[in-house]
């Protein structure tokens, strides 16, 4: 058998997200049972991201506690710009992209949250029916090509990929894939397993499954259910010795791929539990594979994982008809009961490893007894030698193919890292340009502020000068007013004086006239009393 399934843990995203496979329209005949599954989980595959670290877990808990209440407070959006998930799945790509560019980030995040809730299946059959309806809309479209998907809005493309694959990880804020990677995943050109990211279809494999199943990756997906997960170092996955395809243990059991048959090594003389690969239809023995898994991985398992692995082995050998398989089945049941009763997992590990050693010893003894009791014919000996050589060659070829796959996967990972570095470099350059532009805007605003401040100071100075000029003019006006009043009084007094002089002159002339008349009269007749009075008036006028 192949070595235990091993796969590098992702270094970036580590969140607890459910994944689900989305059957392609061409595969619905073979995967019809998947459509009846919940949109977020499968009976045969626990597709989850690796365990989250404390920081990300706290972030997710905070988001859950908030209940995305902030998404309910969205800035006013005009009716012409409003978009729904149905519009994204149904309408033209360029039209929706233009409308989504006018939407605020809170509104776009509301879409992603709505689809995430739908994929989680918390709403029961209603959410499942809504998701399947959206998936049918997307799968029935013929305009979603490489050219049209390149002009989509980022959130629009993430939603389309999540609807087509049924994987809500593409909607998570911690997942950052380039636009080109999302387009390749949507068009089945790249594995939808973000950790794997292999180019599809696989070039080194020409089997019917790899060539006909759209989106199938032979490095990380089960050949029966077409799903993937991140379980490693476990009996949950069974690998084929010859074609190196992987199968879930649950899928193999439910699909009848595990049974009892003639020994691969010993011919028809003995029987053992075998696994028949769904891809190449060739068989591999299971007991030696289980022994290798436990020898390499059991010391690192905790009690819960150890019980789970024993349960996998128990179910694999539950219907075994060979003696060694039945013994292993009974031993697994015995250890499960003991561990439930409180037996420490290091002790159980020692017991199961010792049991495998005893099985090897018993097998070698029975084989020696059988061979010592009869002579082997030359032809049979040659056949056995040929079988051993062919088995060794097959294993060497399998190891070589596995190494080639690992090298290719490493090269693809390196290329993906290079592409991601280029994308990040472009993003950094864009951020630098944006920062420079913002800095220029700030400088311009600061210069405008300084100009306005100088204008304000100038206006303050002019206002002070105008105020002082007004005060000076007011003083001048006041002085002129006082002077004009004095001139007016002087002229008035002069006028009155001239009038008084004229009046005096008039009176004086009149008196003289009267005196002359009185003098003539007095010469004629004596003094008159009126003459005395006129003389007094004349004296008074002279005194004035």
Short mmCIF file of C-alpha atoms in Angstrom, two decimals:
data_model
loop_
_atom_site.label_atom_id
_atom_site.label_comp_id
_atom_site.label_asym_id
_atom_site.label_seq_id
_atom_site.Cartn_x
_atom_site.Cartn_y
_atom_site.Cartn_z
CA UNK A 1 0.00 0.00 0.00
CA UNK A 2 0.95 3.66 -0.32
CA UNK A 3 2.43 5.37 2.74
CA UNK A 4 -0.06 7.14 5.03
CA UNK A 5 -1.74 10.06 3.31
CA UNK A 6 0.32 13.13 4.06
CA UNK A 7 -0.35 16.65 3.03
CA UNK A 8 1.27 19.92 4.15
CA UNK A 9 -0.76 22.05 6.48
CA UNK A 10 -1.69 25.43 5.05
CA UNK A 11 0.35 28.25 6.49
CA UNK A 12 -2.02 31.10 5.74
CA UNK A 13 -5.67 30.39 6.33
CA UNK A 14 -6.51 28.31 9.38
CA UNK A 15 -10.17 28.64 10.09
CA UNK A 16 -12.92 26.20 10.75
CA UNK A 17 -14.92 26.37 7.54
CA UNK A 18 -17.16 23.78 5.95
CA UNK A 19 -16.53 22.76 2.39
CA UNK A 20 -18.77 20.97 -0.04
CA UNK A 21 -18.34 19.72 -3.58
CA UNK A 22 -20.62 20.97 -6.29
CA UNK A 23 -21.50 18.38 -8.92
CA UNK A 24 -20.90 19.46 -12.47
CA UNK A 25 -23.94 19.23 -14.78
CA UNK A 26 -22.14 16.49 -16.73
CA UNK A 27 -21.64 14.45 -13.55
CA UNK A 28 -25.11 14.62 -12.03
CA UNK A 29 -25.92 11.13 -13.11
CA UNK A 30 -23.09 9.65 -11.06
CA UNK A 31 -23.28 12.10 -8.17
CA UNK A 32 -27.03 12.50 -7.81
CA UNK A 33 -26.84 11.67 -4.12
CA UNK A 34 -24.72 14.72 -3.53
CA UNK A 35 -27.50 17.05 -4.52
CA UNK A 36 -29.57 15.68 -1.67
CA UNK A 37 -26.85 16.37 0.87
CA UNK A 38 -26.76 19.48 2.96
CA UNK A 39 -25.03 22.35 1.20
CA UNK A 40 -22.46 22.46 3.97
CA UNK A 41 -21.54 18.87 4.77
CA UNK A 42 -21.51 15.32 3.45
CA UNK A 43 -22.18 12.01 5.09
CA UNK A 44 -18.93 10.60 3.75
CA UNK A 45 -16.58 13.52 4.00
CA UNK A 46 -15.76 15.92 6.80
CA UNK A 47 -14.36 18.65 4.62
CA UNK A 48 -13.01 21.22 7.05
CA UNK A 49 -10.10 23.58 7.25
CA UNK A 50 -7.38 22.75 9.79
CA UNK A 51 -7.91 23.83 13.37
CA UNK A 52 -7.83 27.62 13.76
CA UNK A 53 -5.38 29.46 15.93
CA UNK A 54 -6.55 31.50 18.88
CA UNK A 55 -6.49 34.86 17.14
CA UNK A 56 -8.62 33.81 14.19
CA UNK A 57 -11.00 31.89 16.46
CA UNK A 58 -11.58 34.99 18.55
CA UNK A 59 -12.22 36.97 15.40
CA UNK A 60 -14.81 34.48 14.20
CA UNK A 61 -16.47 34.41 17.63
CA UNK A 62 -16.65 38.17 17.63
CA UNK A 63 -18.25 38.14 14.18
CA UNK A 64 -20.76 35.57 15.33
CA UNK A 65 -21.58 37.51 18.51
CA UNK A 66 -22.11 40.66 16.52
CA UNK A 67 -24.34 38.67 14.22
CA UNK A 68 -23.16 40.93 11.45
CA UNK A 69 -25.38 43.60 12.96
CA UNK A 70 -23.23 46.16 11.26
CA UNK A 71 -24.40 44.88 7.90
CA UNK A 72 -27.90 46.02 8.69
CA UNK A 73 -26.64 49.59 8.83
CA UNK A 74 -25.86 50.26 5.19
CA UNK A 75 -25.63 53.61 3.54
CA UNK A 76 -28.53 54.55 1.33
CA UNK A 77 -28.24 52.88 -2.08
CA UNK A 78 -30.31 53.93 -5.06
CA UNK A 79 -32.76 51.41 -6.47
CA UNK A 80 -30.91 51.33 -9.79
CA UNK A 81 -27.70 50.14 -8.04
CA UNK A 82 -29.27 47.50 -5.79
CA UNK A 83 -28.19 43.91 -6.56
CA UNK A 84 -29.28 40.52 -5.22
CA UNK A 85 -27.69 37.07 -5.28
CA UNK A 86 -30.19 36.09 -7.96
CA UNK A 87 -29.06 39.03 -10.10
CA UNK A 88 -25.41 37.99 -9.75
CA UNK A 89 -26.26 34.42 -10.79
CA UNK A 90 -28.56 35.47 -13.64
CA UNK A 91 -27.62 38.85 -15.14
CA UNK A 92 -24.79 39.79 -17.51
CA UNK A 93 -21.35 40.00 -15.95
CA UNK A 94 -20.45 43.53 -17.13
CA UNK A 95 -23.77 45.02 -16.03
CA UNK A 96 -23.53 43.57 -12.50
CA UNK A 97 -19.85 44.54 -12.26
CA UNK A 98 -20.64 48.19 -13.06
CA UNK A 99 -23.44 48.25 -10.49
CA UNK A 100 -21.34 46.58 -7.79
CA UNK A 101 -18.56 49.15 -8.22
CA UNK A 102 -21.02 51.80 -7.04
CA UNK A 103 -21.99 49.84 -3.92
CA UNK A 104 -20.36 50.45 -0.50
CA UNK A 105 -18.20 47.74 1.10
CA UNK A 106 -20.84 47.08 3.78
CA UNK A 107 -23.39 46.21 1.12
CA UNK A 108 -20.96 43.83 -0.64
CA UNK A 109 -20.10 42.13 2.66
CA UNK A 110 -23.83 41.66 3.25
CA UNK A 111 -24.00 39.55 0.04
CA UNK A 112 -21.14 37.31 1.14
CA UNK A 113 -22.61 36.85 4.61
CA UNK A 114 -26.00 35.95 3.13
CA UNK A 115 -24.43 33.27 0.90
CA UNK A 116 -22.30 31.95 3.78
CA UNK A 117 -25.42 31.48 5.91
CA UNK A 118 -27.07 29.70 2.98
CA UNK A 119 -24.09 27.34 2.56
CA UNK A 120 -24.02 26.55 6.27
CA UNK A 121 -27.54 25.15 5.85
CA UNK A 122 -28.78 26.57 9.14
CA UNK A 123 -32.09 27.40 7.48
CA UNK A 124 -32.80 23.77 6.57
CA UNK A 125 -34.43 22.81 3.30
CA UNK A 126 -35.26 26.41 2.40
CA UNK A 127 -31.59 27.42 2.29
CA UNK A 128 -30.70 24.22 0.44
CA UNK A 129 -33.37 24.86 -2.21
CA UNK A 130 -32.30 28.49 -2.62
CA UNK A 131 -28.66 27.47 -3.04
CA UNK A 132 -29.47 24.72 -5.55
CA UNK A 133 -31.57 27.21 -7.53
CA UNK A 134 -28.65 29.67 -7.66
CA UNK A 135 -26.30 26.83 -8.64
CA UNK A 136 -28.57 25.77 -11.49
CA UNK A 137 -28.65 29.36 -12.76
CA UNK A 138 -24.85 29.60 -12.75
CA UNK A 139 -24.29 26.14 -14.30
CA UNK A 140 -26.80 26.82 -17.08
CA UNK A 141 -25.03 29.97 -18.29
CA UNK A 142 -22.81 29.84 -21.34
CA UNK A 143 -21.40 33.36 -21.16
CA UNK A 144 -19.15 32.73 -18.14
CA UNK A 145 -15.92 32.32 -20.06
CA UNK A 146 -12.34 33.28 -19.37
CA UNK A 147 -12.78 36.62 -21.12
CA UNK A 148 -15.97 37.68 -19.35
CA UNK A 149 -14.85 36.54 -15.90
CA UNK A 150 -11.71 38.71 -16.11
CA UNK A 151 -13.85 41.89 -16.05
CA UNK A 152 -15.93 40.89 -13.04
CA UNK A 153 -15.94 42.71 -9.73
CA UNK A 154 -13.85 40.92 -7.09
CA UNK A 155 -16.82 40.20 -4.81
CA UNK A 156 -18.93 39.17 -7.81
CA UNK A 157 -16.31 36.58 -8.86
CA UNK A 158 -15.97 35.23 -5.31
CA UNK A 159 -19.74 34.76 -5.10
CA UNK A 160 -19.88 33.01 -8.51
CA UNK A 161 -17.05 30.63 -7.52
CA UNK A 162 -18.69 29.91 -4.14
CA UNK A 163 -22.03 29.17 -5.83
CA UNK A 164 -20.49 26.86 -8.44
CA UNK A 165 -18.22 24.93 -6.04
CA UNK A 166 -20.42 25.14 -2.95
CA UNK A 167 -17.35 26.09 -0.88
CA UNK A 168 -17.88 28.97 1.50
CA UNK A 169 -14.14 29.40 2.12
CA UNK A 170 -13.96 31.60 -1.00
CA UNK A 171 -16.22 34.11 0.82
CA UNK A 172 -14.08 34.30 3.94
CA UNK A 173 -12.10 37.56 4.47
CA UNK A 174 -8.95 35.60 5.39
CA UNK A 175 -8.88 33.87 1.97
CA UNK A 176 -6.96 35.99 -0.53
CA UNK A 177 -6.69 34.45 -4.00
CA UNK A 178 -5.77 36.30 -7.16
CA UNK A 179 -8.40 37.06 -9.78
CA UNK A 180 -6.72 34.64 -12.21
CA UNK A 181 -6.78 31.79 -9.65
CA UNK A 182 -10.50 32.31 -8.99
CA UNK A 183 -11.20 32.26 -12.75
CA UNK A 184 -9.18 29.01 -13.15
CA UNK A 185 -11.08 27.38 -10.26
CA UNK A 186 -14.42 28.44 -11.76
CA UNK A 187 -13.47 26.99 -15.18
CA UNK A 188 -12.10 23.72 -13.68
CA UNK A 189 -8.54 24.60 -14.71
CA UNK A 190 -7.27 24.45 -11.14
CA UNK A 191 -8.16 22.33 -8.09
CA UNK A 192 -10.81 23.98 -5.90
CA UNK A 193 -8.88 22.79 -2.83
CA UNK A 194 -7.10 26.03 -1.93
CA UNK A 195 -4.28 24.16 -0.19
CA UNK A 196 -3.67 21.89 -3.21
CA UNK A 197 -4.16 24.24 -6.18
CA UNK A 198 -3.03 21.65 -8.75
CA UNK A 199 -3.50 22.27 -12.47
CA UNK A 200 -6.39 20.28 -13.97
CA UNK A 201 -6.78 17.85 -15.59
CA UNK A 202 -3.81 15.89 -14.26
CA UNK A 203 -1.26 15.43 -17.02
CA UNK A 204 0.36 12.28 -15.64
CA UNK A 205 -2.94 10.36 -15.29
CA UNK A 206 -5.16 9.27 -18.20
CA UNK A 207 -7.75 7.28 -16.27
CA UNK A 208 -11.45 7.75 -17.00
CA UNK A 209 -12.12 9.63 -13.77
CA UNK A 210 -9.34 12.19 -14.23
CA UNK A 211 -10.17 12.77 -17.89
CA UNK A 212 -13.98 12.93 -17.65
CA UNK A 213 -14.76 14.35 -14.21
CA UNK A 214 -14.62 18.13 -14.41
CA UNK A 215 -12.79 19.60 -11.46
CA UNK A 216 -11.47 16.25 -10.14
CA UNK A 217 -7.95 16.27 -8.66
CA UNK A 218 -6.24 12.91 -8.16
CA UNK A 219 -3.89 14.35 -5.54
CA UNK A 220 -6.44 15.34 -2.89
CA UNK A 221 -9.96 14.12 -3.86
CA UNK A 222 -11.85 10.89 -3.32
CA UNK A 223 -12.48 8.99 -6.58
CA UNK A 224 -15.99 8.04 -5.42
CA UNK A 225 -17.48 11.15 -3.79
CA UNK A 226 -15.23 13.67 -5.57
CA UNK A 227 -14.60 15.51 -2.28
CA UNK A 228 -11.54 16.48 -0.29
CA UNK A 229 -10.57 17.22 3.29
CA UNK A 230 -7.44 17.87 5.32
CA UNK A 231 -7.18 14.61 7.24
CA UNK A 232 -3.61 13.22 7.15
CA UNK A 233 -1.82 10.33 8.84
CA UNK A 234 -5.08 8.44 9.18
CA UNK A 235 -6.98 5.32 8.11
CA UNK A 236 -9.75 7.62 6.85
CA UNK A 237 -8.13 7.60 3.39
CA UNK A 238 -7.12 4.49 1.40
CA UNK A 239 -4.60 4.81 -1.43
CA UNK A 240 -4.20 2.49 -4.40
CA UNK A 241 -0.78 0.80 -4.70
CA UNK A 242 -0.76 1.09 -8.49
CA UNK A 243 -2.51 4.26 -9.67
CA UNK A 244 -2.06 6.22 -6.40
CA UNK A 245 -5.64 7.53 -6.36
CA UNK A 246 -7.23 8.12 -2.98
CA UNK A 247 -10.59 6.97 -1.60
CA UNK A 248 -12.44 7.72 1.62
CA UNK A 249 -12.71 4.63 3.78
CA UNK A 250 -16.43 5.33 4.31
CA UNK A 251 -16.96 5.65 0.54
CA UNK A 252 -15.06 2.42 -0.15
CA UNK A 253 -17.13 0.52 2.43
CA UNK A 254 -20.49 1.90 1.26
CA UNK A 255 -19.57 1.36 -2.41
CA UNK A 256 -18.45 -2.27 -1.88
CA UNK A 257 -14.80 -1.61 -2.75
CA UNK A 258 -13.56 -3.57 0.30
CA UNK A 259 -13.96 -7.36 0.46
CA UNK A 260 -12.21 -10.71 0.85
CA UNK A 261 -10.25 -12.16 -2.07
CA UNK A 262 -7.22 -14.26 -2.98
CA UNK A 263 -3.96 -13.03 -1.53
CA UNK A 264 -2.03 -10.70 -3.80
CA UNK A 265 1.25 -12.20 -2.62
CA UNK A 266 0.40 -15.85 -2.01
CA UNK A 267 -1.94 -16.55 -4.92
CA UNK A 268 -5.15 -18.52 -4.54
CA UNK A 269 -3.89 -20.61 -1.64
CA UNK A 270 -4.95 -18.00 0.98
CA UNK A 271 -7.51 -15.24 1.35
CA UNK A 272 -7.21 -11.75 2.78
CA UNK A 273 -9.09 -8.42 2.96
CA UNK A 274 -8.53 -6.41 -0.22
CA UNK A 275 -9.34 -2.94 -1.51
CA UNK A 276 -10.42 -2.63 -5.16
CA UNK A 277 -9.60 0.79 -6.62
CA UNK A 278 -12.54 2.52 -8.28
CA UNK A 279 -10.21 4.19 -10.80
CA UNK A 280 -8.07 1.27 -12.07
CA UNK A 281 -10.08 -1.72 -10.71
CA UNK A 282 -6.93 -3.33 -9.32
CA UNK A 283 -6.65 -4.67 -5.78
CA UNK A 284 -4.40 -3.85 -2.82
CA UNK A 285 -4.14 -5.65 0.50
CA UNK A 286 -5.32 -3.71 3.56
CA UNK A 287 -3.85 -5.36 6.65
CA UNK A 288 -0.27 -4.40 5.82
CA UNK A 289 -1.42 -0.85 5.03
CA UNK A 290 -3.22 -0.58 8.40
CA UNK A 291 -0.10 -1.87 10.14
CA UNK A 292 2.09 0.75 8.40
CA UNK A 293 -0.32 3.55 9.35
CA UNK A 294 -0.34 2.53 13.02
CA UNK A 295 3.42 2.04 13.16
CA UNK A 296 4.14 5.47 11.66
CA UNK A 297 1.32 7.58 13.10
CA UNK A 298 -0.20 5.96 16.20
CA UNK A 299 2.37 7.38 18.69
CA UNK A 300 1.28 10.93 17.78
CA UNK A 301 -2.48 10.36 18.17
CA UNK A 302 -4.42 11.46 21.23
CA UNK A 303 -7.05 9.27 22.85
CA UNK A 304 -9.93 10.59 20.74
CA UNK A 305 -8.03 10.17 17.46
CA UNK A 306 -6.87 6.69 18.50
CA UNK A 307 -10.46 5.55 19.15
CA UNK A 308 -11.56 7.05 15.84
CA UNK A 309 -8.80 5.23 13.92
CA UNK A 310 -9.62 1.94 15.67
CA UNK A 311 -13.24 2.41 14.62
CA UNK A 312 -12.15 2.92 11.00
CA UNK A 313 -10.13 -0.31 11.11
CA UNK A 314 -13.00 -2.16 12.83
CA UNK A 315 -15.40 -1.15 10.06
CA UNK A 316 -12.88 -2.05 7.33
CA UNK A 317 -12.45 -5.61 8.67
CA UNK A 318 -16.02 -6.04 9.94
CA UNK A 319 -16.97 -8.42 7.12
CA UNK A 320 -13.54 -9.96 6.67
CA UNK A 321 -13.52 -13.71 6.12
CA UNK A 322 -9.79 -14.41 6.58
CA UNK A 323 -8.43 -15.34 10.00
CA UNK A 324 -6.01 -12.42 10.38
CA UNK A 325 -8.68 -9.91 9.41
CA UNK A 326 -11.12 -11.35 11.96
CA UNK A 327 -8.47 -11.24 14.67
CA UNK A 328 -7.77 -7.58 13.90
CA UNK A 329 -11.51 -6.82 13.97
CA UNK A 330 -11.89 -8.44 17.41
CA UNK A 331 -8.78 -6.72 18.75
CA UNK A 332 -10.08 -3.30 17.63
CA UNK A 333 -13.43 -3.88 19.34
CA UNK A 334 -11.62 -4.98 22.50
CA UNK A 335 -9.34 -1.91 22.54
CA UNK A 336 -12.24 0.47 21.89
CA UNK A 337 -14.12 -0.90 24.88
CA UNK A 338 -11.00 -0.72 27.08
CA UNK A 339 -10.24 2.88 26.07
CA UNK A 340 -13.83 3.86 26.79
CA UNK A 341 -13.30 2.26 30.20
CA UNK A 342 -10.25 4.43 30.91
CA UNK A 343 -7.20 2.64 29.47
CA UNK A 344 -4.42 5.13 28.61
CA UNK A 345 -3.75 5.62 24.90
CA UNK A 346 0.05 4.85 25.17
CA UNK A 347 -0.81 1.43 26.55
CA UNK A 348 -3.38 0.85 23.77
CA UNK A 349 -0.77 1.88 21.18
CA UNK A 350 1.71 -0.66 22.55
CA UNK A 351 -0.98 -3.37 22.55
CA UNK A 352 -1.99 -2.84 18.91
CA UNK A 353 1.63 -2.67 17.68
CA UNK A 354 2.46 -5.86 19.58
CA UNK A 355 -0.63 -7.46 18.02
CA UNK A 356 0.63 -6.63 14.52
CA UNK A 357 4.01 -8.19 15.34
CA UNK A 358 2.31 -11.35 16.60
CA UNK A 359 0.26 -11.50 13.37
CA UNK A 360 3.45 -11.32 11.30
CA UNK A 361 5.07 -14.07 13.37
CA UNK A 362 2.00 -16.35 13.09
CA UNK A 363 1.78 -15.70 9.36
CA UNK A 364 5.45 -16.55 8.77
CA UNK A 365 5.16 -19.71 10.88
CA UNK A 366 2.07 -20.97 9.05
CA UNK A 367 3.72 -20.18 5.70
CA UNK A 368 6.88 -22.10 6.69
CA UNK A 369 4.79 -25.07 7.84
CA UNK A 370 2.87 -25.11 4.56
CA UNK A 371 6.06 -24.91 2.49
CA UNK A 372 7.91 -27.53 4.56
CA UNK A 373 5.11 -30.04 4.08
CA UNK A 374 5.37 -30.04 0.28
CA UNK A 375 7.94 -29.64 -2.44
CA UNK A 376 7.60 -26.66 -4.75
CA UNK A 377 7.63 -27.42 -8.44
CA UNK A 378 10.20 -25.49 -10.52
CA UNK A 379 7.51 -23.77 -12.54
CA UNK A 380 5.72 -22.67 -9.39
CA UNK A 381 8.97 -21.42 -7.93
CA UNK A 382 9.66 -19.45 -11.12
CA UNK A 383 6.15 -18.03 -11.00
CA UNK A 384 6.60 -16.96 -7.38
CA UNK A 385 9.93 -15.35 -8.18
CA UNK A 386 8.33 -13.56 -11.13
CA UNK A 387 5.46 -12.39 -8.92
CA UNK A 388 7.89 -11.06 -6.33
CA UNK A 389 9.91 -9.26 -9.01
CA UNK A 390 6.75 -7.81 -10.59
CA UNK A 391 5.51 -6.69 -7.18
CA UNK A 392 8.85 -5.01 -6.48
CA UNK A 393 8.75 -3.33 -9.90
CA UNK A 394 5.19 -2.13 -9.33
CA UNK A 395 6.12 -0.70 -5.95
CA UNK A 396 9.18 1.02 -7.38
CA UNK A 397 7.06 2.48 -10.19
CA UNK A 398 4.45 3.61 -7.67
CA UNK A 399 7.11 5.24 -5.53
CA UNK A 400 8.61 6.90 -8.62
CA UNK A 401 5.21 8.17 -9.70
CA UNK A 402 4.55 9.44 -6.20
CA UNK A 403 7.89 11.24 -6.18
CA UNK A 404 7.13 12.75 -9.60
CA UNK A 405 3.76 13.93 -8.30
CA UNK A 406 5.40 15.43 -5.24
CA UNK A 407 7.98 17.21 -7.41
CA UNK A 408 5.27 18.48 -9.75
CA UNK A 409 3.12 19.57 -6.83
CA UNK A 410 6.09 21.37 -5.31
CA UNK A 411 6.79 23.05 -8.63
CA UNK A 412 3.17 24.10 -8.96
CA UNK A 413 3.20 25.38 -5.39
CA UNK A 414 6.35 27.34 -6.18
CA UNK A 415 4.75 28.80 -9.30
CA UNK A 416 1.65 29.66 -7.30
CA UNK A 417 3.82 31.35 -4.68
CA UNK A 418 5.67 33.27 -7.37
CA UNK A 419 2.39 34.37 -8.91
CA UNK A 420 1.07 35.35 -5.50
CA UNK A 421 4.26 37.32 -4.84
CA UNK A 422 3.79 39.11 -8.17
CA UNK A 423 0.18 39.86 -7.29
CA UNK A 424 1.23 41.13 -3.87
CA UNK A 425 3.97 43.23 -5.48
CA UNK A 426 1.39 44.76 -7.83
CA UNK A 427 -0.89 45.42 -4.89
CA UNK A 428 2.01 47.02 -2.98
CA UNK A 429 2.83 49.22 -5.98
CA UNK A 430 -0.82 50.17 -6.28
CA UNK A 431 -0.92 51.00 -2.57
CA UNK A 432 2.26 53.06 -2.92
CA UNK A 433 0.80 54.97 -5.85
CA UNK A 434 -2.41 55.49 -3.90
CA UNK A 435 -0.39 56.66 -0.91
CA UNK A 436 1.61 59.06 -3.12
CA UNK A 437 -1.62 60.37 -4.63
CA UNK A 438 -3.11 60.87 -1.18
CA UNK A 439 0.06 62.60 -0.06
CA UNK A 440 -0.12 64.96 -3.05
CA UNK A 441 -3.74 65.68 -2.25
CA UNK A 442 -2.83 66.40 1.36
CA UNK A 443 -0.01 68.73 0.24
CA UNK A 444 -2.41 70.51 -2.10
CA UNK A 445 -4.95 70.88 0.68
CA UNK A 446 -2.28 72.16 3.05
CA UNK A 447 -1.14 74.73 0.46
CA UNK A 448 -4.77 75.80 -0.02
CA UNK A 449 -5.17 76.11 3.73
CA UNK A 450 -2.00 78.20 3.96
CA UNK A 451 -3.22 80.41 1.08
CA UNK A 452 -6.60 80.88 2.73
CA UNK A 453 -4.87 81.68 6.04
CA UNK A 454 -2.72 84.30 4.30
CA UNK A 455 -5.82 85.74 2.68
CA UNK A 456 -7.53 85.84 6.06
CA UNK A 457 -4.53 87.63 7.60
CA UNK A 458 -4.48 90.11 4.69
CA UNK A 459 -8.19 90.78 5.10
CA UNK A 460 -7.70 91.24 8.85
CA UNK A 461 -4.92 93.76 8.13
CA UNK A 462 -7.06 95.62 5.60
CA UNK A 463 -9.99 95.60 8.02
CA UNK A 464 -7.75 97.14 10.71
CA UNK A 465 -6.56 99.79 8.29
CA UNK A 466 -10.14 100.53 7.21
CA UNK A 467 -11.18 100.77 10.86
CA UNK A 468 -8.38 103.21 11.62
CA UNK A 469 -9.20 105.22 8.46
CA UNK A 470 -12.86 105.36 9.53
CA UNK A 471 -11.87 106.59 12.97
CA UNK A 472 -9.61 109.25 11.40
CA UNK A 473 -12.41 110.34 9.03
CA UNK A 474 -14.79 110.38 11.95
CA UNK A 475 -12.45 112.65 13.87
CA UNK A 476 -12.04 114.89 10.81
CA UNK A 477 -15.81 115.00 10.31
CA UNK A 478 -16.31 115.83 13.98
CA UNK A 479 -13.71 118.60 13.80
CA UNK A 480 -15.26 119.97 10.63
CA UNK A 481 -18.69 119.80 12.23
CA UNK A 482 -17.48 121.76 15.24
CA UNK A 483 -15.74 124.27 12.98
CA UNK A 484 -18.82 124.65 10.76
CA UNK A 485 -20.93 125.19 13.87
CA UNK A 486 -18.50 127.86 15.08
CA UNK A 487 -18.50 129.52 11.63
CA UNK A 488 -22.26 129.40 11.54
CA UNK A 489 -22.50 130.96 15.01
CA UNK A 490 -19.95 133.60 14.02
CA UNK A 491 -21.78 134.41 10.79
CA UNK A 492 -25.08 134.43 12.62
CA UNK A 493 -23.75 136.80 15.24
CA UNK A 494 -22.22 139.03 12.56
CA UNK A 495 -25.51 139.00 10.70
CA UNK A 496 -27.39 139.89 13.83
CA UNK A 497 -24.81 142.55 14.61
CA UNK A 498 -25.11 144.04 11.14
CA UNK A 499 -28.89 143.97 11.49
CA UNK A 500 -28.58 145.64 14.89
CA UNK A 501 -26.22 148.25 13.38
CA UNK A 502 -28.70 148.86 10.58
CA UNK A 503 -31.53 149.08 13.07
CA UNK A 504 -29.42 151.43 15.16
CA UNK A 505 -28.64 153.56 12.14
CA UNK A 506 -32.26 153.59 11.19
CA UNK A 507 -33.34 154.59 14.64
CA UNK A 508 -30.54 157.13 14.79
CA UNK A 509 -31.63 158.71 11.51
CA UNK A 510 -35.20 158.68 12.63
CA UNK A 511 -34.29 160.36 15.90
CA UNK A 512 -32.22 162.95 14.10
CA UNK A 513 -35.15 163.61 11.84
CA UNK A 514 -37.45 163.91 14.80
CA UNK A 515 -34.96 166.17 16.64
CA UNK A 516 -34.72 168.38 13.66
CA UNK A 517 -38.44 168.56 13.45
CA UNK A 518 -38.68 169.19 17.15
CA UNK A 519 -36.02 171.83 17.02
CA UNK A 520 -37.96 173.70 14.47
CA UNK A 521 -41.03 173.33 16.56
CA UNK A 522 -39.29 174.41 19.77
CA UNK A 523 -38.01 177.49 18.15
CA UNK A 524 -41.54 178.27 17.40
CA UNK A 525 -43.18 177.40 20.67
CA UNK A 526 -41.32 176.22 23.89
CA UNK A 527 -40.25 172.72 25.13
CA UNK A 528 -42.34 169.65 24.63
CA UNK A 529 -42.46 166.51 26.97
CA UNK A 530 -41.99 164.26 23.97
CA UNK A 531 -38.77 166.01 23.27
CA UNK A 532 -37.46 164.93 26.59
CA UNK A 533 -38.38 161.33 25.91
CA UNK A 534 -36.65 161.31 22.50
CA UNK A 535 -33.52 162.63 24.06
CA UNK A 536 -33.46 159.78 26.54
CA UNK A 537 -33.90 157.23 23.76
CA UNK A 538 -31.03 158.78 21.89
CA UNK A 539 -28.81 158.54 24.93
CA UNK A 540 -29.76 154.86 25.32
CA UNK A 541 -28.92 154.08 21.68
CA UNK A 542 -25.58 155.74 22.06
CA UNK A 543 -24.83 153.67 25.10
CA UNK A 544 -25.60 150.47 23.16
#
